[in-house]
Every structure is written in structure tokens, then in C-alpha cells.
CSV table of C-alpha atoms in Angstrom, one decimal:
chain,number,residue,atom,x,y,z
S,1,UNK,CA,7.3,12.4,-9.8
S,2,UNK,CA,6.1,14.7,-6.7
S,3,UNK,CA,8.9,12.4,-4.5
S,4,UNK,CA,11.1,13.0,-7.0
S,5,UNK,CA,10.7,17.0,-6.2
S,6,UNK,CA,11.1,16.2,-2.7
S,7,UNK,CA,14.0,14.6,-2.9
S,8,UNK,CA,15.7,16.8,-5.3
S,9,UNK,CA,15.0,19.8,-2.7
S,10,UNK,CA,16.6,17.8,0.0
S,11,UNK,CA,19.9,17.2,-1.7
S,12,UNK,CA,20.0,20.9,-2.7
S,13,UNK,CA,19.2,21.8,1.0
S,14,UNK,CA,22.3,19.6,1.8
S,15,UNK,CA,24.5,20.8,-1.1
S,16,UNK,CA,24.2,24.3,0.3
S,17,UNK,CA,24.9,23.3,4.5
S,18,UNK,CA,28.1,21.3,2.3
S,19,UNK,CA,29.4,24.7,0.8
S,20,UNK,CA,27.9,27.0,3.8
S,21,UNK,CA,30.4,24.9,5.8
S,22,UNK,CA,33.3,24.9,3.6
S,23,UNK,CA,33.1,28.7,3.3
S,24,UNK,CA,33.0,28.9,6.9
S,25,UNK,CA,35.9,26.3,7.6
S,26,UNK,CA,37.8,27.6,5.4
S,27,UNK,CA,37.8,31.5,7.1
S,28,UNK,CA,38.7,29.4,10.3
S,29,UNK,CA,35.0,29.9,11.5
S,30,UNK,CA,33.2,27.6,14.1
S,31,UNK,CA,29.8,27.4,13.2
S,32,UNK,CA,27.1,26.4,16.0
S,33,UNK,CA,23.7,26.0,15.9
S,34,UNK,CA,21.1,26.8,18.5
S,35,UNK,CA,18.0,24.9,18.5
S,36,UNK,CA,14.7,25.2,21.1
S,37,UNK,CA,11.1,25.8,21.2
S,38,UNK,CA,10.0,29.8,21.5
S,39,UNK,CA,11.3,31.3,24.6
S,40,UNK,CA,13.9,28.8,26.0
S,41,UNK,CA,16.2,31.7,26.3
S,42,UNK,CA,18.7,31.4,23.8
S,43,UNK,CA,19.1,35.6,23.4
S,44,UNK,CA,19.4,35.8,26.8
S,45,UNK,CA,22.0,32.8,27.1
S,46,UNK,CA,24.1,34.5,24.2
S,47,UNK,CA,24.0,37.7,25.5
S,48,UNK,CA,25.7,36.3,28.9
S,49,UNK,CA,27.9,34.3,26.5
S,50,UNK,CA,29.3,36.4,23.8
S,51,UNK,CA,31.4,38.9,26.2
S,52,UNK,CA,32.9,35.7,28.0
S,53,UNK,CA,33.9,34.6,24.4
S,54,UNK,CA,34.9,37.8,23.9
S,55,UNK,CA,37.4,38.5,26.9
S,56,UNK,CA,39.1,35.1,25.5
S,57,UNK,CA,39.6,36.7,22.2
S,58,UNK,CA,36.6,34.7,20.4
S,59,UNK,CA,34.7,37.3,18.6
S,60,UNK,CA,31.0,35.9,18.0
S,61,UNK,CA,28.7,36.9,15.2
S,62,UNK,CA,25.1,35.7,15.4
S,63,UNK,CA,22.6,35.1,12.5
S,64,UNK,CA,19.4,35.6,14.3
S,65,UNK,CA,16.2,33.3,13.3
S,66,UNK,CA,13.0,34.2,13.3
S,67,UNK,CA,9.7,34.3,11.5
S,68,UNK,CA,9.2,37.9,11.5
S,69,UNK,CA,10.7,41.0,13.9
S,70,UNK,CA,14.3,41.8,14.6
S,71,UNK,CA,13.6,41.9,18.2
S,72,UNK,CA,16.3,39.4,18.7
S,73,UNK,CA,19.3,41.4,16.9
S,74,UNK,CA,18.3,44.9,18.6
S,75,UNK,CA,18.7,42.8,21.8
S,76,UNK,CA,22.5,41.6,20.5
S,77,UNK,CA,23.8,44.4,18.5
S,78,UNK,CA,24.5,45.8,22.0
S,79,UNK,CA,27.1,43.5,22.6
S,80,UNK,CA,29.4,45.0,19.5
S,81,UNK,CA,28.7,41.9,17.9
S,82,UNK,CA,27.8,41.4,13.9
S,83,UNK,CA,24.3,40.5,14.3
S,84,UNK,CA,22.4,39.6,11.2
S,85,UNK,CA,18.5,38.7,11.6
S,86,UNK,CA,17.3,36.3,9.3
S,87,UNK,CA,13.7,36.2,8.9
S,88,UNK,CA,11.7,33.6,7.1
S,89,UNK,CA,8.6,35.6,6.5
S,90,UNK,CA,9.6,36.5,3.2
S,91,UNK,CA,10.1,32.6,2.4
S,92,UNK,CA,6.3,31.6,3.4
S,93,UNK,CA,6.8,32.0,6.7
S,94,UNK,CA,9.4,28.9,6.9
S,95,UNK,CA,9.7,27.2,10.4
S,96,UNK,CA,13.2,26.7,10.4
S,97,UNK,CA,16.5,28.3,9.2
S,98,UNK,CA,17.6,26.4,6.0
S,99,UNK,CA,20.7,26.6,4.5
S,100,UNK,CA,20.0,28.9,2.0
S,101,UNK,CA,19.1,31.7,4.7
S,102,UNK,CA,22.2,30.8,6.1
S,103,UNK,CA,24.0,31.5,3.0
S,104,UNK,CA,22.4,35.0,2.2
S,105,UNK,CA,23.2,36.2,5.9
S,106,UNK,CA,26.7,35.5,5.6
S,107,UNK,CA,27.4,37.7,2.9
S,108,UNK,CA,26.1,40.7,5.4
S,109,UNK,CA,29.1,39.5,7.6
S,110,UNK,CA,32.5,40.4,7.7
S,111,UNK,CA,33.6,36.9,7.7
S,112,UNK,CA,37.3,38.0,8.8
S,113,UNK,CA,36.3,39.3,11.7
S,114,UNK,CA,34.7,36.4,13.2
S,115,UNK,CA,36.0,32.9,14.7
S,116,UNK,CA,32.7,31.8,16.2
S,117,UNK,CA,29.0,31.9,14.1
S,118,UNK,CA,25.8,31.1,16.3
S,119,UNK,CA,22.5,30.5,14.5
S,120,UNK,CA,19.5,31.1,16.9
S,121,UNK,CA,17.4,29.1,14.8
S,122,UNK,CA,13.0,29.8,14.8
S,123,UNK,CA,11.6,28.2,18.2
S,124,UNK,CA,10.3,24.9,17.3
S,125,UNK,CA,11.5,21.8,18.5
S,126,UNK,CA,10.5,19.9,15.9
S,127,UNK,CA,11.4,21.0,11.9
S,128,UNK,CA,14.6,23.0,12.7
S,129,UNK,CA,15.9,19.0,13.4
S,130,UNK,CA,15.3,17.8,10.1
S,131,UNK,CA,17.7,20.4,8.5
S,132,UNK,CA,21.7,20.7,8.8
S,133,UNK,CA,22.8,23.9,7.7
S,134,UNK,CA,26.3,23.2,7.4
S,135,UNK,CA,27.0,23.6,11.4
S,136,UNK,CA,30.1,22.1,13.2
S,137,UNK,CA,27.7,21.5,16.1
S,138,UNK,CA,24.1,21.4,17.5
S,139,UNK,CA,23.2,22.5,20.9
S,140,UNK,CA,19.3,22.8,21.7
S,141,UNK,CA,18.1,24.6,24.9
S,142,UNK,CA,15.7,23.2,26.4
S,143,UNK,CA,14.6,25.2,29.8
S,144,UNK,CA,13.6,23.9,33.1
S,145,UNK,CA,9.7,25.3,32.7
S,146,UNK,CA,9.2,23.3,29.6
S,147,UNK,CA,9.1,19.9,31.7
S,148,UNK,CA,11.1,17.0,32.2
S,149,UNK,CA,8.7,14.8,29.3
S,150,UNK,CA,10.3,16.8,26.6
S,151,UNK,CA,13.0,15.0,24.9
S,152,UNK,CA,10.9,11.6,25.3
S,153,UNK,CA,8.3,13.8,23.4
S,154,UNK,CA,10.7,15.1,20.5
S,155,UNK,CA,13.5,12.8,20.0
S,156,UNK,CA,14.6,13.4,17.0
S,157,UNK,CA,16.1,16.9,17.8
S,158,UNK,CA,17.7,15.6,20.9
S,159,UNK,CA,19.2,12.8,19.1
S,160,UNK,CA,20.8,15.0,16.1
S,161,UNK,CA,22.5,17.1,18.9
S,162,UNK,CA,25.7,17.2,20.5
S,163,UNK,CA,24.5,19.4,23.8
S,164,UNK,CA,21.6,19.8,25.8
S,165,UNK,CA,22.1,23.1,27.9
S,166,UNK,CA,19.2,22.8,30.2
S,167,UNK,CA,18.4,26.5,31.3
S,168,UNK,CA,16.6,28.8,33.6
S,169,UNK,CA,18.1,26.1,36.7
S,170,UNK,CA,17.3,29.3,38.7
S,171,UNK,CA,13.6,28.6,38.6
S,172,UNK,CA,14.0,24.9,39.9
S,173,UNK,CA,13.2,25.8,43.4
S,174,UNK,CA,9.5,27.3,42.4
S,175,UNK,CA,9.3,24.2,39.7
S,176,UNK,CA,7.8,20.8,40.1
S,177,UNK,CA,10.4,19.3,37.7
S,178,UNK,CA,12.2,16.5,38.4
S,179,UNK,CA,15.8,17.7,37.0
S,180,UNK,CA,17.4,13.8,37.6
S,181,UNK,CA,14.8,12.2,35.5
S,182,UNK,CA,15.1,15.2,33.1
S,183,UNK,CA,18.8,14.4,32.5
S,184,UNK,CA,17.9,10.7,32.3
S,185,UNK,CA,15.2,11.4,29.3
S,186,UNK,CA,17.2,13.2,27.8
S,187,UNK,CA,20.2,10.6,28.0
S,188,UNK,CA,17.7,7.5,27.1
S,189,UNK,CA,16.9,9.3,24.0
S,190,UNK,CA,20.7,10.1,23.2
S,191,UNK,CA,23.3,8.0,25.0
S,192,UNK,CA,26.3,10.5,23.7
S,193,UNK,CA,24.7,13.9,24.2
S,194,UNK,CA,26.2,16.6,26.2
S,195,UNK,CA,24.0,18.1,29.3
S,196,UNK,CA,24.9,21.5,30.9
S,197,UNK,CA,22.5,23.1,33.5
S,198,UNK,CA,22.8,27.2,32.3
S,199,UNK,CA,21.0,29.9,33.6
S,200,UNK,CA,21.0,33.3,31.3
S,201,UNK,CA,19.8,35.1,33.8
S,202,UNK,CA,22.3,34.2,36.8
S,203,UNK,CA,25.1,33.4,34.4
S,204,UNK,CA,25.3,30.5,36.4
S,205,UNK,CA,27.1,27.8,34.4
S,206,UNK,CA,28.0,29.8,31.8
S,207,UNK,CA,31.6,29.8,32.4
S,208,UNK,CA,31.2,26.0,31.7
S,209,UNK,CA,29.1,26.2,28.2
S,210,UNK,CA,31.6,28.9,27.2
S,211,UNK,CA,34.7,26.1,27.9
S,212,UNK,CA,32.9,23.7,26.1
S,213,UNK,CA,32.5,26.2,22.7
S,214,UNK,CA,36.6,26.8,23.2
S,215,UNK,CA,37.4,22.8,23.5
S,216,UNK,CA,35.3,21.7,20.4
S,217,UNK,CA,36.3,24.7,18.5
S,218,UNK,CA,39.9,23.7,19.2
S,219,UNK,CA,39.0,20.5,18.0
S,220,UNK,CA,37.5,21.4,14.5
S,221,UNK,CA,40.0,24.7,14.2
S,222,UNK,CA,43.2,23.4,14.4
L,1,UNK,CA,2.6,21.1,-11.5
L,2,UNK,CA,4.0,21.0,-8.6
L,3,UNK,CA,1.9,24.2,-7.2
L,4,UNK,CA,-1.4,22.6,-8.3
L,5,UNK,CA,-0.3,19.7,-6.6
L,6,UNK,CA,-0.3,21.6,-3.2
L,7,UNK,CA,-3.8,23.2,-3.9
L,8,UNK,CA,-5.2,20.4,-3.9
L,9,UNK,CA,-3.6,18.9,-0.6
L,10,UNK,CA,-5.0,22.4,1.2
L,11,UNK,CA,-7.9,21.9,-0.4
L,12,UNK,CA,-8.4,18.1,0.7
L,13,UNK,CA,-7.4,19.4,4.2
L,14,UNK,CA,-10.0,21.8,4.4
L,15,UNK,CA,-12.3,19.8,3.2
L,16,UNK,CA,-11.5,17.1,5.9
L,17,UNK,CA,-11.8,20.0,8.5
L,18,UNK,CA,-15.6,20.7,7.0
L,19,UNK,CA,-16.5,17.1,7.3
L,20,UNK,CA,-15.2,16.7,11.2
L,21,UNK,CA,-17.2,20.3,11.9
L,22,UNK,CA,-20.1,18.4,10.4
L,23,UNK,CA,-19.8,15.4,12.4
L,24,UNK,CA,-19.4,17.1,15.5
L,25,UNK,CA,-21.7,19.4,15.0
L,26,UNK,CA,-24.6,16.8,14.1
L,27,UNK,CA,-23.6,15.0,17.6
L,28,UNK,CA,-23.8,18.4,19.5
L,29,UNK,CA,-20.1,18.5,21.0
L,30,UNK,CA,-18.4,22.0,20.6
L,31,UNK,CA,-14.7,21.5,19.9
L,32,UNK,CA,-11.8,23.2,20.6
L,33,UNK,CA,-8.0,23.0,19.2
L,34,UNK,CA,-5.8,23.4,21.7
L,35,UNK,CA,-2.0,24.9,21.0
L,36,UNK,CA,1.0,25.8,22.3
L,37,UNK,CA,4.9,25.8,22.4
L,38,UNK,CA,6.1,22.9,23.8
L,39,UNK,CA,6.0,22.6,27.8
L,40,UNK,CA,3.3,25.4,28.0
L,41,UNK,CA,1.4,23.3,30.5
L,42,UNK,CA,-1.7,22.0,28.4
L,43,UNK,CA,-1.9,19.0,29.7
L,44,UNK,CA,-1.6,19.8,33.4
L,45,UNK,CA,-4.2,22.7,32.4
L,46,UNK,CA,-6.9,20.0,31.1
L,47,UNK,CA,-6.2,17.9,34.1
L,48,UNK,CA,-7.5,20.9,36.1
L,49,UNK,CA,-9.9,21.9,33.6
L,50,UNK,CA,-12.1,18.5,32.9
L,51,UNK,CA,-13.1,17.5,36.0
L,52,UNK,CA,-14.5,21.5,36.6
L,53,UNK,CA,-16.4,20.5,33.1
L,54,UNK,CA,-17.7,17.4,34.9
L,55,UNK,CA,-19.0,18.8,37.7
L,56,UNK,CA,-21.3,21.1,35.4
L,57,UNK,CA,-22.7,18.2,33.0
L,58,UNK,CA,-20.1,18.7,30.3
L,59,UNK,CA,-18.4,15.2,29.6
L,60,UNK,CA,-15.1,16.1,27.6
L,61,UNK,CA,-12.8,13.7,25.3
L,62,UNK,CA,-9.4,14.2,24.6
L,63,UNK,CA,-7.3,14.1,21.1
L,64,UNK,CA,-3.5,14.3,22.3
L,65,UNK,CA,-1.4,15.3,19.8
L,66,UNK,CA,2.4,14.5,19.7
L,67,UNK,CA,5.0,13.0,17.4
L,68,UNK,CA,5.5,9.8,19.8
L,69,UNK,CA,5.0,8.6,23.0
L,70,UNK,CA,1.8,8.5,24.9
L,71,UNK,CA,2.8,10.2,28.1
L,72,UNK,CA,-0.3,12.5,27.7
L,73,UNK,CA,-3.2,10.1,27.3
L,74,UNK,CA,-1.5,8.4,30.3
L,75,UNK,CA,-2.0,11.7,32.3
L,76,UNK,CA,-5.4,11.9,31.4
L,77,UNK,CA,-7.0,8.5,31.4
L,78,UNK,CA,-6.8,8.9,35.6
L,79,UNK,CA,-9.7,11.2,34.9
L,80,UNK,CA,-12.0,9.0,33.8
L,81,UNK,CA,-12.2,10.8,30.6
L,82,UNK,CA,-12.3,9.2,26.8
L,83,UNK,CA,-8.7,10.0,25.5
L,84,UNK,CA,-7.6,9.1,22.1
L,85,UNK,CA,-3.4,9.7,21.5
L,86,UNK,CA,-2.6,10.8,17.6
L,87,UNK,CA,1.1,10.2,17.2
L,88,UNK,CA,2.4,12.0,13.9
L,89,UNK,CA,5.5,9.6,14.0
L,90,UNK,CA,3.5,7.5,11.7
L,91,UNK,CA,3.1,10.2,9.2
L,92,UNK,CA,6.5,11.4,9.1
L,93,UNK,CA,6.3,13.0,12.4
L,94,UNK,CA,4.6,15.5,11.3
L,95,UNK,CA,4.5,18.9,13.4
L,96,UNK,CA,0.7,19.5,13.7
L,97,UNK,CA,-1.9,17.4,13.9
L,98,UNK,CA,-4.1,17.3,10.5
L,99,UNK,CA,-8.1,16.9,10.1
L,100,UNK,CA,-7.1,13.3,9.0
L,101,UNK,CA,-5.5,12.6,12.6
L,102,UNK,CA,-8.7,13.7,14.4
L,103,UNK,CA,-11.5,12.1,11.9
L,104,UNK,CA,-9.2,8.6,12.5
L,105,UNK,CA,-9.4,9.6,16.5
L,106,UNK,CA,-12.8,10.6,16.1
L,107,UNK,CA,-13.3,6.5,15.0
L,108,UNK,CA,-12.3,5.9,18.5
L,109,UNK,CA,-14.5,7.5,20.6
L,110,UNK,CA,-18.1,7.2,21.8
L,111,UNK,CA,-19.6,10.1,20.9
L,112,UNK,CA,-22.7,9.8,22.3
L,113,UNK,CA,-21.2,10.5,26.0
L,114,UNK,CA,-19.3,13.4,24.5
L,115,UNK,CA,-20.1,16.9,25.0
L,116,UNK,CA,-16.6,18.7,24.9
L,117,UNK,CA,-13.4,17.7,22.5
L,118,UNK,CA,-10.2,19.5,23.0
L,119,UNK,CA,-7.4,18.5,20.5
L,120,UNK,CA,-4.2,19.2,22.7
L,121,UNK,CA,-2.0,20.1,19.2
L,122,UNK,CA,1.6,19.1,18.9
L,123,UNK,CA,3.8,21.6,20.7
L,124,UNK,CA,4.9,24.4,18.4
L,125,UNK,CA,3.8,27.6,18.0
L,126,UNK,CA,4.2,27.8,14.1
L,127,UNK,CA,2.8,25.3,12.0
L,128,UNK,CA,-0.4,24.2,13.6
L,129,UNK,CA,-1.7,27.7,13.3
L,130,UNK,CA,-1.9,26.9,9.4
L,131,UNK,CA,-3.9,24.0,9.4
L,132,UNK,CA,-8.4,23.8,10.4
L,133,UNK,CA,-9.1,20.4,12.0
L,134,UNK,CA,-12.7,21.3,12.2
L,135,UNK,CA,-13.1,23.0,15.3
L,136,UNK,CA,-15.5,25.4,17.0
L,137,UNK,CA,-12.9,27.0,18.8
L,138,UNK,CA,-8.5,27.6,18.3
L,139,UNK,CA,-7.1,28.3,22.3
L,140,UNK,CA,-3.0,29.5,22.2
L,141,UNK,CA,-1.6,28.7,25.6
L,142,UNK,CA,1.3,30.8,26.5
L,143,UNK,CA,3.3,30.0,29.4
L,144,UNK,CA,4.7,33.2,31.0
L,145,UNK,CA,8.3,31.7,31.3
L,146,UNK,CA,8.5,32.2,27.3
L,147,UNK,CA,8.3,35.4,27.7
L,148,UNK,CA,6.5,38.8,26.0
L,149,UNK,CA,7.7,38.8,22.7
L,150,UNK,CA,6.3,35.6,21.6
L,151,UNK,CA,2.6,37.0,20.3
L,152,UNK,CA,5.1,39.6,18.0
L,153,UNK,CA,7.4,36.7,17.1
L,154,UNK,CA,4.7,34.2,15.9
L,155,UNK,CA,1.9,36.8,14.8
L,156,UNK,CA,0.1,34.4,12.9
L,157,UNK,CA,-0.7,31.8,15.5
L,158,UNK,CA,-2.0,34.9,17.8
L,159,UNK,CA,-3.6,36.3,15.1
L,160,UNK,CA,-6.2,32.7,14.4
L,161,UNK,CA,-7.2,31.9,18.0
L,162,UNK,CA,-10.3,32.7,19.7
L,163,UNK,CA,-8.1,32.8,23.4
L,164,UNK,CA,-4.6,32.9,24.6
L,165,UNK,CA,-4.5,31.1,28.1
L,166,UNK,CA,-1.2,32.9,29.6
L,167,UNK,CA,-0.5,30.1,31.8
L,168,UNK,CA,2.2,29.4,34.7
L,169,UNK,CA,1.6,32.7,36.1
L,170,UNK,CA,2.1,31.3,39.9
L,171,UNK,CA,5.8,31.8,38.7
L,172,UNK,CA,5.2,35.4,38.1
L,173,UNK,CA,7.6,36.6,41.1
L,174,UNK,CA,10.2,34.4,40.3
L,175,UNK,CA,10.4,36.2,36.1
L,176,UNK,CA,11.7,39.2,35.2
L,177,UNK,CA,8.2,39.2,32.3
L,178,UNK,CA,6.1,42.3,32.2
L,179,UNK,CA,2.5,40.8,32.5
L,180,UNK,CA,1.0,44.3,31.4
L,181,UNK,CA,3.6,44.0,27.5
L,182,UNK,CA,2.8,40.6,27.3
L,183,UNK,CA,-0.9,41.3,26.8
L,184,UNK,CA,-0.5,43.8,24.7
L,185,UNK,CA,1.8,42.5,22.3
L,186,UNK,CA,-0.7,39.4,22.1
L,187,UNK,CA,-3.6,42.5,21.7
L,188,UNK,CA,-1.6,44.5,19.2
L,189,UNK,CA,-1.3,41.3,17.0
L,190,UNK,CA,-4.8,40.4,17.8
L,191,UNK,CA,-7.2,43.2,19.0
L,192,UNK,CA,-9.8,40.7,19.3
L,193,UNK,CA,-8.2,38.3,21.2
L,194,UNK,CA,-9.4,37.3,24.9
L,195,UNK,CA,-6.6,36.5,27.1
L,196,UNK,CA,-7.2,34.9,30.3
L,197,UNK,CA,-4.1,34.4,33.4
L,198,UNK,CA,-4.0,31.0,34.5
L,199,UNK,CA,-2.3,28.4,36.4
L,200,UNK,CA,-2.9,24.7,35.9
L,201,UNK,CA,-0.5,23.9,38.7
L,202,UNK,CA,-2.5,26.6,41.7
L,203,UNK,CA,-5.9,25.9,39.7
L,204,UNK,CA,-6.1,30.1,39.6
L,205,UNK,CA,-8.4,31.4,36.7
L,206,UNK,CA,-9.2,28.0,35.5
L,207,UNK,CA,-12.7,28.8,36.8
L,208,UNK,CA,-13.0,31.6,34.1
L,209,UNK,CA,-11.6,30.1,31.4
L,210,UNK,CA,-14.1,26.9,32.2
L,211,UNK,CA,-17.1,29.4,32.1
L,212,UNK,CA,-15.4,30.5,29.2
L,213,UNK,CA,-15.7,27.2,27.3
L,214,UNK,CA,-19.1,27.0,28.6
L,215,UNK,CA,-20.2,30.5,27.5
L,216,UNK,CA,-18.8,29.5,23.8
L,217,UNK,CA,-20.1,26.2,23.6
L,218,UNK,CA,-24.0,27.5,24.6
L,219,UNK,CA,-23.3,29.9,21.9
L,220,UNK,CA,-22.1,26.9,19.0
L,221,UNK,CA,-24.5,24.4,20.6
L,222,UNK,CA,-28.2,26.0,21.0
């Protein structure tokens, strides 16, 4: 009976990512979520990102995870950009963006005036995975610091993704990280995944991650 | 129905947590849950940590927590120290360790040459600050690369623990972190939180936060 419960919540969860993305798709929208553990630098990323988007006619609009504060949005909302922070405090404290968060933010968006939705989803490498929330693609962050042991640690995030954008490279020289093997772990555990060394805080590589949102756009936006 | 259902699960859970307290308790070893985001540097932090423990009579054992792999045991077990891994995989990969996990690890160790048990918790700063396991003590480590706003963002996990280690802070020149906010956002969500600076990778302030330990256990253990 209780499994029964369980399972009935999970094809509701992926009923709503199925119409979250149709609504999307269908307003020409490319939806991409951003997955990580707490402080990988994803605000900080996006914030070097968006105005690159920008300057090629992309306008971004972020719905911005996170258990409680806003401190994420007041950091975008700089940018111009529609920044809608979705907190899951009111849902029990929820470790992860579901779908149905996803939904209720996007009717605070002027969906017309977007062609590119990121979700900064809660920092946690592990339940945000579990979830699809109607996305065209997953990217997780994973930064230098964290250590090279990581994906071998929590696989099932860096297998569901298409990109790893490994960032803060400009702390490799004061790091004892090994950033071949790091690549290598994170290949071993997902033969097909992406890997881009970013750093948000040189905007090196940047250029490169924002190429590779335009190409798979192209290729889901026709 | 289904609310009752949970209940009891939180209630079994705490219960479990009781009878591990007890256990420990009876054998006169002070324990002491260890958590984190992922990457935070626990493990390189014990492996400083332990053998200062040694040197001063106090023989610890380690639970290390992950979803899969046993790439922290194997970091440990060089120490000469009693290390038990509990993989969540098993139970659905689970993103905290439970009070089941550490009463089955707790089958696995000798006791009797036990004085200290850390549980080194499954990276993620949400969920394992909802569940009791038993222990004496709950430690947050907090690696400075994550940056200030974390205590704010994840209130509840600062607001449980005894300690927040704020670790890696031999890469304070190299971040653009305010030491002085990060304290007191951890303080303003926990006024009775200690936080020590530390760096497992220098070996600076482990000495405190190992007379720490031993300060807390002489007060558990009489």
C-alpha cells in the first residue's frame, strides 16, 4: 500500500517535468538545469554567463533554488535578468527543486521574453539527481576544492548529466588535486559526459560553456 | 495513514539513536557525528586529527559514511585505526547515514579498544542534519572555498551542531571570502555555536579542535 504511495508520487513528479517541458518547448524556451553541492559557484558562474548570453541575443531567466533566503536572486536581479527564487522551506524544507516548484515559478515569468531558463537547483549532490524537472539538459558543477574522489563518490548525479563544468581551475595552483585523474573519474563513471574547466571568477572558459548552451540550444530549438 | 506511517519511522529512528547512545555510553566512548558538504575535507581532517588523539591515550574508530565506494576507509586504515565503511547504496543510496547504519557498523568494531567514534556523514549539508544517530556530539565542517552564505542558506544544519570546523583556510589568500561574515552568519544562525579555523592539509588549529574533543569528551565521559 505505502509503495503504492510512493510510486504514485513519482509518476506525478514526472507528469509535471512532462508538461513543465512542453510549456517551455513550446514558448521556444531552453531549459537547463544546474546541479552541485553548496558553494560550487553556480551564482557566480551565471552571473559571468548571462551577459555573454546576452550580447548574443539569448536573454536568460533564472529560477533560483534554495532552502531558505533569496540571497542568490538579489545577487542576479543585477544583471536585468527575470530572477525568480524558489525556496523549498515552505515544502518541509525539500532538498531539491521538484517539478512542481518549477511549475509555480514559471508563472512569475514573462515566458515571452525568455529563450534560455536556468534552474540553480539546492546544493546537494545527491537528491536533486533523482528528480527531472522537465529540463532539456543537466549540467552539475563540481569545483576544483571539492576533490578529485567526487564523482566516484556520487555517481548517480554524474551519470544523469550531460556536462561537468569543473570550476574554480583558478585555485589549481594552491590545490593538491590531481585535475587528470579528476577528469578520468568523472569519465569512468559517465563515458558520454561533457567536461569544461570554468572559473566564475576569472571568466576563464566561459566563452566555451557559453558556446556549448548556443550549440545544444540550436539543437533542441530548431 | 500515510502520516502515521511516517511517525512511526521517526519514531523508530530515534529510538535507534537512544539505543546506540546507550551502547556507547555503557562502553565509555564519546561520539561524535561528523558532517559536511561534499569535499569539505573531513577525511583529510581525521587523518590529521587521530593520530593527535593517539598520542594523548584516546584510541578513535571510524564510521565512513558514503553512498558507494570505500575510498575513505582506505584513507584511514593507514592509521592504524578501526574503520568500518557504511555505504547507503544498499538502502537506496540514501543521503545520510541512519542510527541503523551505525548500530550495524557498531557490530564491527571492538569496542573495548575504542575511546573516540566519529561518523564522517554522507556529504550534504541538508538532510543529515534531520536525523540523531546517537551521538555525544554533531561537528559541521565548512570549507572556506564554499563560501559565507552557507550557515544562512542551510540554517538548520548550523543551527543542530555543537562546532562548525571552517576548514581549508590555508587557501584563505587565494578567495575572495570574508572570514569575519562567514562567522557571523554561522553565529547569527547559531549564537551558541563554537567555530574553530582549521586546515587538515597545514595541520593549523587541529591542535584546538583536538583539545576540543578532549574537553567534550571529559565532560560526557566522567
Amino acid at each position: 500500500m505505502n509503495i503504492q504511495v510512493v510510486k504514485n508520487v513519482l509518476e506525478e513528479s514526472e507528469q509535471l517535468a512532462r508538461e513543465n517541458h512542453a510549456l517551455l518547448s513550446a514558448k521556444r524556451i531552453f531549459f537547463v538545469n544546474m546541479m552541485s553541492s553548496p558553494g560550487s559557484g553556480k551564482t557566480t558562474l551565471l552571473a559571468k554567463t548571462i551577459p555573454l548570453l546576452h550580447s548574443q541575443q539569448i536573454r536568460s531567466a533564472v529560477i533560483a533554488g534554495d532552502i531558505t533566503t533569496t540571497l542568490d536572486s538579489e545577487r542576479l536581479q543585477p544583471l536585468g535578468v527575470q530572477v525568480v527564487q524558489a525556496n523549498t522551506a515552505p515544502f518541509g524544507g525539500d532538498c531539491h527543486i521538484g517539478p512542481h516548484l518549477v511549475r509555480a515559478a514559471l508563472d512569475l515569468l514573462d515566458l515571452d521574453k525568455v529563450d534560455l531558463l536556468f534552474v540553480e537547483n539546492v546544493g546537494n549532490l545527491v537528491c536533486p539527481a533523482e528528480f527531472n524537472l522537465g529540463e532539456d539538459r543537466k549540467v552539475v558543477v563540481l569545483s576544483l576544492p571539492e576533490g578529485e574522489d567526487k564523482p566516484l563518490k556520487y555517481p548517480l548525479m554524474f551519470r544523469v548529466c550531460d556536462l561537468c563544468l569543473v570550476n574554480k581551475i583558478d585555485l589549481a595552483p594552491h590545490l593538491q588535486v590531481d585535475a587528470e585523474l579528476f577528469s578520468r573519474n568523472i569519465r569512468s563513471v559517465n563515458g558520454g559526459i561533457g567536461v569544461l574547466p570554468v572559473s566564475g571568477l576569472s571568466g576563464e572558459g566561459v566563452a566555451v560553456w557559453t558556446k556549448w548552451l548556443m550549440e545544444q540550444r540550436r539543437m533542441v530549438i530548431s
